[in-house]
C-alpha cells in the first residue's frame, strides 16, 4: 500500500531500517553521553530499591492512582538541584513537548519556536491554530525580536528553544533568555541534550549561564540521554505544573512513568552530582581532543561533521563500523544536509576518540567530504 512512497525514500538514500548493532562496537553514536546505561551498580541499586516496593508498575495515570512516592522523591530532588519551584515526571521527552505546547498555548496566545526545535515540539504546533505559531531563524535573537514585535496579541507570548540542539550540538544564546525576561514571555527550554553535560553542576544551560529560574521559565529534561534511563521531567512554577496536571492531555491520559526508569533516573542524578568534578574534567579533555584534531570548538558532546551527501554519509559509517566503531549517519529529514554525528562520550577510552577523529580528518582527502 505504501510501496511507491518507500521507493521514493530509497531513491533519495533516505531509507531507514532498524538494526541490531554489535554491542562490541565502540559507541560514539548514542546519546548515552556519560556511559551510565552500562553502569551495573546503578542498575543494581535501582533493582534493590524497587524490589522493596509493594508494586513495580505505576498501573494508572499520574492523576488517578499512578503517582507514587518513587515519582515524588525524584521530583523533589530535581526541584532542589535545579532551583525550580515545582516538577512533574513524564513518560518521555516527546510526551513532555506535546504536553507543554498543547496545554500552555491557549486561545489568544502566540508561540515563537526555533526552526530547529525537536520534531516533537514541531508536531505539537500542528495542534494549534496556524496564526498562533511563529517560527524564527535558528538561534537568531534578532529575528525573534523582530517577529515578536510584529505580534500585537494580548495573550501570553511563549518562546520555545533547546539548551543544546540535538543535531548541530550548538547552544541557545543567553540573549534569548534575557529577551524573554525583558518581555516577561514564558520561556520553554528543552534541555534533553544539555542536562548532565553543561554547567558547573552538570544541570544544563540554566546552570552554565548561571540563570536563577524565574516564574516565566520552564525547563524540560529527559532521562534517556545523559541519565541512562527512559522518561522525562518538566520543571516550572507551581502554577504552571498545576496547570499541566489539569490540562496536558499527554500527562492526564497516559500511564504514569515506569517506576524502574524513574528510580534509575534518580540514581543517575545522584551519581552525576557525586562525580561532577571528574565528569566535567573528562568532558573538557574529550572536547579538547575534538578541537585539536578536527578544529571543531564545541561546548556540547555532539560533534556534527557535514557531509552533504546521503550516500557518502552511510559509506563513512560503514567504514568505521568495519573498524569496530559506531558513529551516527544522519540524513534528511532529520537534518537539512547529511552529517556524521560523533558523540564524544565520557566513558570511551580517549585513544578510540582520537582514532575516529583522525579517521574523519583524513577522510577529507579521500573524497568522502
mmCIF file with all atom_site columns, N, CA and C in Angstrom, residues 123-185:
data_model
loop_
_atom_site.group_PDB
_atom_site.id
_atom_site.type_symbol
_atom_site.label_atom_id
_atom_site.label_alt_id
_atom_site.label_comp_id
_atom_site.label_asym_id
_atom_site.label_entity_id
_atom_site.label_seq_id
_atom_site.pdbx_PDB_ins_code
_atom_site.Cartn_x
_atom_site.Cartn_y
_atom_site.Cartn_z
_atom_site.occupancy
_atom_site.B_iso_or_equiv
_atom_site.pdbx_formal_charge
_atom_site.auth_seq_id
_atom_site.auth_comp_id
_atom_site.auth_asym_id
_atom_site.auth_atom_id
_atom_site.pdbx_PDB_model_num
ATOM 1   N N  . UNK A 1 123 ? 5.640  18.911 15.940 1.00 0.00 ? 123 UNK A N  1
ATOM 2   C CA . UNK A 1 123 ? 4.386  18.178 15.789 1.00 0.00 ? 123 UNK A CA 1
ATOM 3   C C  . UNK A 1 123 ? 3.305  18.781 16.676 1.00 0.00 ? 123 UNK A C  1
ATOM 4   N N  . UNK A 1 124 ? 3.688  19.158 17.893 1.00 0.00 ? 124 UNK A N  1
ATOM 5   C CA . UNK A 1 124 ? 2.719  19.746 18.827 1.00 0.00 ? 124 UNK A CA 1
ATOM 6   C C  . UNK A 1 124 ? 2.125  21.044 18.280 1.00 0.00 ? 124 UNK A C  1
ATOM 7   N N  . UNK A 1 125 ? 2.919  21.793 17.506 1.00 0.00 ? 125 UNK A N  1
ATOM 8   C CA . UNK A 1 125 ? 2.394  23.058 16.951 1.00 0.00 ? 125 UNK A CA 1
ATOM 9   C C  . UNK A 1 125 ? 1.244  22.806 15.979 1.00 0.00 ? 125 UNK A C  1
ATOM 10  N N  . UNK A 1 126 ? 1.178  21.609 15.427 1.00 0.00 ? 126 UNK A N  1
ATOM 11  C CA . UNK A 1 126 ? 0.087  21.282 14.488 1.00 0.00 ? 126 UNK A CA 1
ATOM 12  C C  . UNK A 1 126 ? -1.250 21.175 15.211 1.00 0.00 ? 126 UNK A C  1
ATOM 13  N N  . UNK A 1 127 ? -1.211 21.081 16.544 1.00 0.00 ? 127 UNK A N  1
ATOM 14  C CA . UNK A 1 127 ? -2.435 21.038 17.331 1.00 0.00 ? 127 UNK A CA 1
ATOM 15  C C  . UNK A 1 127 ? -2.986 22.435 17.597 1.00 0.00 ? 127 UNK A C  1
ATOM 16  N N  . UNK A 1 128 ? -2.216 23.462 17.220 1.00 0.00 ? 128 UNK A N  1
ATOM 17  C CA . UNK A 1 128 ? -2.610 24.844 17.459 1.00 0.00 ? 128 UNK A CA 1
ATOM 18  C C  . UNK A 1 128 ? -3.140 25.465 16.168 1.00 0.00 ? 128 UNK A C  1
ATOM 19  N N  . UNK A 1 129 ? -3.778 26.601 16.288 1.00 0.00 ? 129 UNK A N  1
ATOM 20  C CA . UNK A 1 129 ? -4.155 27.368 15.100 1.00 0.00 ? 129 UNK A CA 1
ATOM 21  C C  . UNK A 1 129 ? -2.895 27.925 14.446 1.00 0.00 ? 129 UNK A C  1
ATOM 22  N N  . UNK A 1 130 ? -2.881 27.973 13.135 1.00 0.00 ? 130 UNK A N  1
ATOM 23  C CA . UNK A 1 130 ? -1.687 28.427 12.416 1.00 0.00 ? 130 UNK A CA 1
ATOM 24  C C  . UNK A 1 130 ? -1.258 29.826 12.825 1.00 0.00 ? 130 UNK A C  1
ATOM 25  N N  . UNK A 1 131 ? -2.239 30.697 13.118 1.00 0.00 ? 131 UNK A N  1
ATOM 26  C CA . UNK A 1 131 ? -1.881 32.072 13.475 1.00 0.00 ? 131 UNK A CA 1
ATOM 27  C C  . UNK A 1 131 ? -1.329 32.194 14.890 1.00 0.00 ? 131 UNK A C  1
ATOM 28  N N  . UNK A 1 132 ? -1.234 31.055 15.603 1.00 0.00 ? 132 UNK A N  1
ATOM 29  C CA . UNK A 1 132 ? -0.660 31.066 16.952 1.00 0.00 ? 132 UNK A CA 1
ATOM 30  C C  . UNK A 1 132 ? 0.807  30.675 16.965 1.00 0.00 ? 132 UNK A C  1
ATOM 31  N N  . UNK A 1 133 ? 1.351  30.276 15.826 1.00 0.00 ? 133 UNK A N  1
ATOM 32  C CA . UNK A 1 133 ? 2.716  29.749 15.761 1.00 0.00 ? 133 UNK A CA 1
ATOM 33  C C  . UNK A 1 133 ? 3.588  30.622 14.866 1.00 0.00 ? 133 UNK A C  1
ATOM 34  N N  . UNK A 1 134 ? 4.699  31.108 15.424 1.00 0.00 ? 134 UNK A N  1
ATOM 35  C CA . UNK A 1 134 ? 5.683  31.891 14.672 1.00 0.00 ? 134 UNK A CA 1
ATOM 36  C C  . UNK A 1 134 ? 7.022  31.175 14.793 1.00 0.00 ? 134 UNK A C  1
ATOM 37  N N  . UNK A 1 135 ? 7.583  30.802 13.650 1.00 0.00 ? 135 UNK A N  1
ATOM 38  C CA . UNK A 1 135 ? 8.879  30.114 13.639 1.00 0.00 ? 135 UNK A CA 1
ATOM 39  C C  . UNK A 1 135 ? 9.972  31.136 13.340 1.00 0.00 ? 135 UNK A C  1
ATOM 40  N N  . UNK A 1 136 ? 10.984 31.199 14.213 1.00 0.00 ? 136 UNK A N  1
ATOM 41  C CA . UNK A 1 136 ? 12.085 32.146 13.972 1.00 0.00 ? 136 UNK A CA 1
ATOM 42  C C  . UNK A 1 136 ? 13.357 31.406 13.595 1.00 0.00 ? 136 UNK A C  1
ATOM 43  N N  . UNK A 1 137 ? 14.263 32.121 12.945 1.00 0.00 ? 137 UNK A N  1
ATOM 44  C CA . UNK A 1 137 ? 15.508 31.525 12.463 1.00 0.00 ? 137 UNK A CA 1
ATOM 45  C C  . UNK A 1 137 ? 16.323 30.962 13.625 1.00 0.00 ? 137 UNK A C  1
ATOM 46  N N  . UNK A 1 138 ? 17.020 29.876 13.328 1.00 0.00 ? 138 UNK A N  1
ATOM 47  C CA . UNK A 1 138 ? 17.750 29.153 14.364 1.00 0.00 ? 138 UNK A CA 1
ATOM 48  C C  . UNK A 1 138 ? 18.739 30.031 15.128 1.00 0.00 ? 138 UNK A C  1
ATOM 49  N N  . UNK A 1 139 ? 18.526 30.095 16.442 1.00 0.00 ? 139 UNK A N  1
ATOM 50  C CA . UNK A 1 139 ? 19.413 30.824 17.361 1.00 0.00 ? 139 UNK A CA 1
ATOM 51  C C  . UNK A 1 139 ? 19.589 32.297 16.993 1.00 0.00 ? 139 UNK A C  1
ATOM 52  N N  . UNK A 1 140 ? 18.631 32.838 16.252 1.00 0.00 ? 140 UNK A N  1
ATOM 53  C CA . UNK A 1 140 ? 18.732 34.220 15.782 1.00 0.00 ? 140 UNK A CA 1
ATOM 54  C C  . UNK A 1 140 ? 17.828 35.104 16.637 1.00 0.00 ? 140 UNK A C  1
ATOM 55  N N  . UNK A 1 141 ? 18.409 35.711 17.662 1.00 0.00 ? 141 UNK A N  1
ATOM 56  C CA . UNK A 1 141 ? 17.616 36.518 18.582 1.00 0.00 ? 141 UNK A CA 1
ATOM 57  C C  . UNK A 1 141 ? 17.069 37.759 17.901 1.00 0.00 ? 141 UNK A C  1
ATOM 58  N N  . UNK A 1 142 ? 17.789 38.307 16.946 1.00 0.00 ? 142 UNK A N  1
ATOM 59  C CA . UNK A 1 142 ? 17.301 39.487 16.245 1.00 0.00 ? 142 UNK A CA 1
ATOM 60  C C  . UNK A 1 142 ? 16.039 39.162 15.454 1.00 0.00 ? 142 UNK A C  1
ATOM 61  N N  . UNK A 1 143 ? 16.036 38.012 14.787 1.00 0.00 ? 143 UNK A N  1
ATOM 62  C CA . UNK A 1 143 ? 14.850 37.589 14.041 1.00 0.00 ? 143 UNK A CA 1
ATOM 63  C C  . UNK A 1 143 ? 13.675 37.357 14.998 1.00 0.00 ? 143 UNK A C  1
ATOM 64  N N  . UNK A 1 144 ? 13.975 36.772 16.146 1.00 0.00 ? 144 UNK A N  1
ATOM 65  C CA . UNK A 1 144 ? 12.951 36.567 17.176 1.00 0.00 ? 144 UNK A CA 1
ATOM 66  C C  . UNK A 1 144 ? 12.372 37.908 17.627 1.00 0.00 ? 144 UNK A C  1
ATOM 67  N N  . UNK A 1 145 ? 13.237 38.870 17.888 1.00 0.00 ? 145 UNK A N  1
ATOM 68  C CA . UNK A 1 145 ? 12.782 40.189 18.353 1.00 0.00 ? 145 UNK A CA 1
ATOM 69  C C  . UNK A 1 145 ? 11.880 40.857 17.323 1.00 0.00 ? 145 UNK A C  1
ATOM 70  N N  . UNK A 1 146 ? 12.292 40.801 16.067 1.00 0.00 ? 146 UNK A N  1
ATOM 71  C CA . UNK A 1 146 ? 11.509 41.453 15.005 1.00 0.00 ? 146 UNK A CA 1
ATOM 72  C C  . UNK A 1 146 ? 10.137 40.807 14.865 1.00 0.00 ? 146 UNK A C  1
ATOM 73  N N  . UNK A 1 147 ? 10.092 39.499 14.901 1.00 0.00 ? 147 UNK A N  1
ATOM 74  C CA . UNK A 1 147 ? 8.804  38.800 14.768 1.00 0.00 ? 147 UNK A CA 1
ATOM 75  C C  . UNK A 1 147 ? 7.956  38.965 16.014 1.00 0.00 ? 147 UNK A C  1
ATOM 76  N N  . UNK A 1 148 ? 8.608  39.058 17.151 1.00 0.00 ? 148 UNK A N  1
ATOM 77  C CA . UNK A 1 148 ? 7.909  39.264 18.423 1.00 0.00 ? 148 UNK A CA 1
ATOM 78  C C  . UNK A 1 148 ? 7.191  40.609 18.426 1.00 0.00 ? 148 UNK A C  1
ATOM 79  N N  . UNK A 1 149 ? 7.891  41.639 17.970 1.00 0.00 ? 149 UNK A N  1
ATOM 80  C CA . UNK A 1 149 ? 7.334  42.991 17.988 1.00 0.00 ? 149 UNK A CA 1
ATOM 81  C C  . UNK A 1 149 ? 6.180  43.159 16.993 1.00 0.00 ? 149 UNK A C  1
ATOM 82  N N  . UNK A 1 150 ? 6.158  42.333 15.959 1.00 0.00 ? 150 UNK A N  1
ATOM 83  C CA . UNK A 1 150 ? 5.087  42.418 14.964 1.00 0.00 ? 150 UNK A CA 1
ATOM 84  C C  . UNK A 1 150 ? 3.773  41.832 15.468 1.00 0.00 ? 150 UNK A C  1
ATOM 85  N N  . UNK A 1 151 ? 3.847  41.043 16.538 1.00 0.00 ? 151 UNK A N  1
ATOM 86  C CA . UNK A 1 151 ? 2.644  40.405 17.078 1.00 0.00 ? 151 UNK A CA 1
ATOM 87  C C  . UNK A 1 151 ? 2.039  41.292 18.163 1.00 0.00 ? 151 UNK A C  1
ATOM 88  N N  . UNK A 1 152 ? 0.790  41.684 17.970 1.00 0.00 ? 152 UNK A N  1
ATOM 89  C CA . UNK A 1 152 ? 0.138  42.564 18.939 1.00 0.00 ? 152 UNK A CA 1
ATOM 90  C C  . UNK A 1 152 ? -0.938 41.825 19.741 1.00 0.00 ? 152 UNK A C  1
ATOM 91  N N  . UNK A 1 153 ? -0.842 40.491 19.748 1.00 0.00 ? 153 UNK A N  1
ATOM 92  C CA . UNK A 1 153 ? -1.822 39.704 20.500 1.00 0.00 ? 153 UNK A CA 1
ATOM 93  C C  . UNK A 1 153 ? -1.765 40.067 21.979 1.00 0.00 ? 153 UNK A C  1
ATOM 94  N N  . UNK A 1 154 ? -2.930 40.106 22.610 1.00 0.00 ? 154 UNK A N  1
ATOM 95  C CA . UNK A 1 154 ? -3.000 40.484 24.024 1.00 0.00 ? 154 UNK A CA 1
ATOM 96  C C  . UNK A 1 154 ? -2.743 39.314 24.960 1.00 0.00 ? 154 UNK A C  1
ATOM 97  N N  . UNK A 1 155 ? -2.709 38.117 24.421 1.00 0.00 ? 155 UNK A N  1
ATOM 98  C CA . UNK A 1 155 ? -2.498 36.929 25.248 1.00 0.00 ? 155 UNK A CA 1
ATOM 99  C C  . UNK A 1 155 ? -1.037 36.733 25.600 1.00 0.00 ? 155 UNK A C  1
ATOM 100 N N  . UNK A 1 156 ? -0.752 35.579 26.154 1.00 0.00 ? 156 UNK A N  1
ATOM 101 C CA . UNK A 1 156 ? 0.629  35.247 26.531 1.00 0.00 ? 156 UNK A CA 1
ATOM 102 C C  . UNK A 1 156 ? 1.501  35.071 25.294 1.00 0.00 ? 156 UNK A C  1
ATOM 103 N N  . UNK A 1 157 ? 2.756  35.405 25.446 1.00 0.00 ? 157 UNK A N  1
ATOM 104 C CA . UNK A 1 157 ? 3.751  35.136 24.416 1.00 0.00 ? 157 UNK A CA 1
ATOM 105 C C  . UNK A 1 157 ? 4.744  34.122 24.986 1.00 0.00 ? 157 UNK A C  1
ATOM 106 N N  . UNK A 1 158 ? 4.945  33.051 24.238 1.00 0.00 ? 158 UNK A N  1
ATOM 107 C CA . UNK A 1 158 ? 5.735  31.923 24.708 1.00 0.00 ? 158 UNK A CA 1
ATOM 108 C C  . UNK A 1 158 ? 6.849  31.652 23.706 1.00 0.00 ? 158 UNK A C  1
ATOM 109 N N  . UNK A 1 159 ? 8.063  31.480 24.204 1.00 0.00 ? 159 UNK A N  1
ATOM 110 C CA . UNK A 1 159 ? 9.228  31.204 23.361 1.00 0.00 ? 159 UNK A CA 1
ATOM 111 C C  . UNK A 1 159 ? 9.713  29.791 23.671 1.00 0.00 ? 159 UNK A C  1
ATOM 112 N N  . UNK A 1 160 ? 10.004 29.025 22.629 1.00 0.00 ? 160 UNK A N  1
ATOM 113 C CA . UNK A 1 160 ? 10.481 27.651 22.814 1.00 0.00 ? 160 UNK A CA 1
ATOM 114 C C  . UNK A 1 160 ? 11.833 27.460 22.131 1.00 0.00 ? 160 UNK A C  1
ATOM 115 N N  . UNK A 1 161 ? 12.824 27.033 22.917 1.00 0.00 ? 161 UNK A N  1
ATOM 116 C CA . UNK A 1 161 ? 14.176 26.799 22.412 1.00 0.00 ? 161 UNK A CA 1
ATOM 117 C C  . UNK A 1 161 ? 14.722 25.516 23.036 1.00 0.00 ? 161 UNK A C  1
ATOM 118 N N  . UNK A 1 162 ? 15.869 25.080 22.549 1.00 0.00 ? 162 UNK A N  1
ATOM 119 C CA . UNK A 1 162 ? 16.585 23.963 23.163 1.00 0.00 ? 162 UNK A CA 1
ATOM 120 C C  . UNK A 1 162 ? 17.864 24.485 23.798 1.00 0.00 ? 162 UNK A C  1
ATOM 121 N N  . UNK A 1 163 ? 18.287 23.833 24.879 1.00 0.00 ? 163 UNK A N  1
ATOM 122 C CA . UNK A 1 163 ? 19.557 24.202 25.508 1.00 0.00 ? 163 UNK A CA 1
ATOM 123 C C  . UNK A 1 163 ? 20.715 23.864 24.592 1.00 0.00 ? 163 UNK A C  1
ATOM 124 N N  . UNK A 1 164 ? 20.769 22.605 24.169 1.00 0.00 ? 164 UNK A N  1
ATOM 125 C CA . UNK A 1 164 ? 21.710 22.131 23.156 1.00 0.00 ? 164 UNK A CA 1
ATOM 126 C C  . UNK A 1 164 ? 20.880 21.481 22.058 1.00 0.00 ? 164 UNK A C  1
ATOM 127 N N  . UNK A 1 165 ? 21.127 21.854 20.824 1.00 0.00 ? 165 UNK A N  1
ATOM 128 C CA . UNK A 1 165 ? 20.355 21.300 19.712 1.00 0.00 ? 165 UNK A CA 1
ATOM 129 C C  . UNK A 1 165 ? 20.923 19.942 19.315 1.00 0.00 ? 165 UNK A C  1
ATOM 130 N N  . UNK A 1 166 ? 20.018 18.986 19.163 1.00 0.00 ? 166 UNK A N  1
ATOM 131 C CA . UNK A 1 166 ? 20.393 17.576 19.103 1.00 0.00 ? 166 UNK A CA 1
ATOM 132 C C  . UNK A 1 166 ? 21.261 17.189 17.922 1.00 0.00 ? 166 UNK A C  1
ATOM 133 N N  . UNK A 1 167 ? 21.147 17.867 16.810 1.00 0.00 ? 167 UNK A N  1
ATOM 134 C CA . UNK A 1 167 ? 21.940 17.535 15.631 1.00 0.00 ? 167 UNK A CA 1
ATOM 135 C C  . UNK A 1 167 ? 23.146 18.474 15.464 1.00 0.00 ? 167 UNK A C  1
ATOM 136 N N  . UNK A 1 168 ? 22.923 19.753 15.673 1.00 0.00 ? 168 UNK A N  1
ATOM 137 C CA . UNK A 1 168 ? 24.001 20.733 15.494 1.00 0.00 ? 168 UNK A CA 1
ATOM 138 C C  . UNK A 1 168 ? 24.974 20.743 16.672 1.00 0.00 ? 168 UNK A C  1
ATOM 139 N N  . UNK A 1 169 ? 24.470 20.423 17.867 1.00 0.00 ? 169 UNK A N  1
ATOM 140 C CA . UNK A 1 169 ? 25.309 20.462 19.055 1.00 0.00 ? 169 UNK A CA 1
ATOM 141 C C  . UNK A 1 169 ? 25.591 21.861 19.554 1.00 0.00 ? 169 UNK A C  1
ATOM 142 N N  . UNK A 1 170 ? 24.935 22.873 18.950 1.00 0.00 ? 170 UNK A N  1
ATOM 143 C CA . UNK A 1 170 ? 25.169 24.249 19.368 1.00 0.00 ? 170 UNK A CA 1
ATOM 144 C C  . UNK A 1 170 ? 24.219 24.639 20.498 1.00 0.00 ? 170 UNK A C  1
ATOM 145 N N  . UNK A 1 171 ? 24.568 25.697 21.207 1.00 0.00 ? 171 UNK A N  1
ATOM 146 C CA . UNK A 1 171 ? 23.824 26.135 22.385 1.00 0.00 ? 171 UNK A CA 1
ATOM 147 C C  . UNK A 1 171 ? 22.920 27.308 22.064 1.00 0.00 ? 171 UNK A C  1
ATOM 148 N N  . UNK A 1 172 ? 21.792 27.369 22.747 1.00 0.00 ? 172 UNK A N  1
ATOM 149 C CA . UNK A 1 172 ? 20.943 28.553 22.656 1.00 0.00 ? 172 UNK A CA 1
ATOM 150 C C  . UNK A 1 172 ? 21.686 29.739 23.259 1.00 0.00 ? 172 UNK A C  1
ATOM 151 N N  . UNK A 1 173 ? 21.653 30.902 22.624 1.00 0.00 ? 173 UNK A N  1
ATOM 152 C CA . UNK A 1 173 ? 22.362 32.068 23.160 1.00 0.00 ? 173 UNK A CA 1
ATOM 153 C C  . UNK A 1 173 ? 21.663 32.632 24.390 1.00 0.00 ? 173 UNK A C  1
ATOM 154 N N  . UNK A 1 174 ? 22.443 33.123 25.324 1.00 0.00 ? 174 UNK A N  1
ATOM 155 C CA . UNK A 1 174 ? 21.880 33.707 26.549 1.00 0.00 ? 174 UNK A CA 1
ATOM 156 C C  . UNK A 1 174 ? 20.990 34.908 26.233 1.00 0.00 ? 174 UNK A C  1
ATOM 157 N N  . UNK A 1 175 ? 21.249 35.538 25.101 1.00 0.00 ? 175 UNK A N  1
ATOM 158 C CA . UNK A 1 175 ? 20.479 36.703 24.686 1.00 0.00 ? 175 UNK A CA 1
ATOM 159 C C  . UNK A 1 175 ? 18.980 36.397 24.631 1.00 0.00 ? 175 UNK A C  1
ATOM 160 N N  . UNK A 1 176 ? 18.625 35.174 24.272 1.00 0.00 ? 176 UNK A N  1
ATOM 161 C CA . UNK A 1 176 ? 17.205 34.811 24.200 1.00 0.00 ? 176 UNK A CA 1
ATOM 162 C C  . UNK A 1 176 ? 16.605 34.735 25.596 1.00 0.00 ? 176 UNK A C  1
ATOM 163 N N  . UNK A 1 177 ? 17.363 34.234 26.556 1.00 0.00 ? 177 UNK A N  1
ATOM 164 C CA . UNK A 1 177 ? 16.899 34.211 27.945 1.00 0.00 ? 177 UNK A CA 1
ATOM 165 C C  . UNK A 1 177 ? 16.656 35.645 28.429 1.00 0.00 ? 177 UNK A C  1
ATOM 166 N N  . UNK A 1 178 ? 17.597 36.524 28.130 1.00 0.00 ? 178 UNK A N  1
ATOM 167 C CA . UNK A 1 178 ? 17.479 37.921 28.564 1.00 0.00 ? 178 UNK A CA 1
ATOM 168 C C  . UNK A 1 178 ? 16.267 38.594 27.914 1.00 0.00 ? 178 UNK A C  1
ATOM 169 N N  . UNK A 1 179 ? 16.051 38.303 26.634 1.00 0.00 ? 179 UNK A N  1
ATOM 170 C CA . UNK A 1 179 ? 14.922 38.901 25.917 1.00 0.00 ? 179 UNK A CA 1
ATOM 171 C C  . UNK A 1 179 ? 13.594 38.411 26.494 1.00 0.00 ? 179 UNK A C  1
ATOM 172 N N  . UNK A 1 180 ? 13.512 37.120 26.801 1.00 0.00 ? 180 UNK A N  1
ATOM 173 C CA . UNK A 1 180 ? 12.286 36.572 27.391 1.00 0.00 ? 180 UNK A CA 1
ATOM 174 C C  . UNK A 1 180 ? 11.987 37.238 28.727 1.00 0.00 ? 180 UNK A C  1
ATOM 175 N N  . UNK A 1 181 ? 13.023 37.464 29.515 1.00 0.00 ? 181 UNK A N  1
ATOM 176 C CA . UNK A 1 181 ? 12.829 38.141 30.800 1.00 0.00 ? 181 UNK A CA 1
ATOM 177 C C  . UNK A 1 181 ? 12.391 39.585 30.606 1.00 0.00 ? 181 UNK A C  1
ATOM 178 N N  . UNK A 1 182 ? 13.021 40.254 29.639 1.00 0.00 ? 182 UNK A N  1
ATOM 179 C CA . UNK A 1 182 ? 12.688 41.656 29.360 1.00 0.00 ? 182 UNK A CA 1
ATOM 180 C C  . UNK A 1 182 ? 11.214 41.800 28.973 1.00 0.00 ? 182 UNK A C  1
ATOM 181 N N  . UNK A 1 183 ? 10.712 40.860 28.184 1.00 0.00 ? 183 UNK A N  1
ATOM 182 C CA . UNK A 1 183 ? 9.337  40.923 27.684 1.00 0.00 ? 183 UNK A CA 1
ATOM 183 C C  . UNK A 1 183 ? 8.358  40.146 28.565 1.00 0.00 ? 183 UNK A C  1
ATOM 184 N N  . UNK A 1 184 ? 8.876  39.544 29.639 1.00 0.00 ? 184 UNK A N  1
ATOM 185 C CA . UNK A 1 184 ? 8.046  38.713 30.518 1.00 0.00 ? 184 UNK A CA 1
ATOM 186 C C  . UNK A 1 184 ? 7.319  37.626 29.731 1.00 0.00 ? 184 UNK A C  1
ATOM 187 N N  . UNK A 1 185 ? 8.022  37.067 28.765 1.00 0.00 ? 185 UNK A N  1
ATOM 188 C CA . UNK A 1 185 ? 7.476  35.969 27.966 1.00 0.00 ? 185 UNK A CA 1
ATOM 189 C C  . UNK A 1 185 ? 7.803  34.650 28.650 1.00 0.00 ? 185 UNK A C  1
#
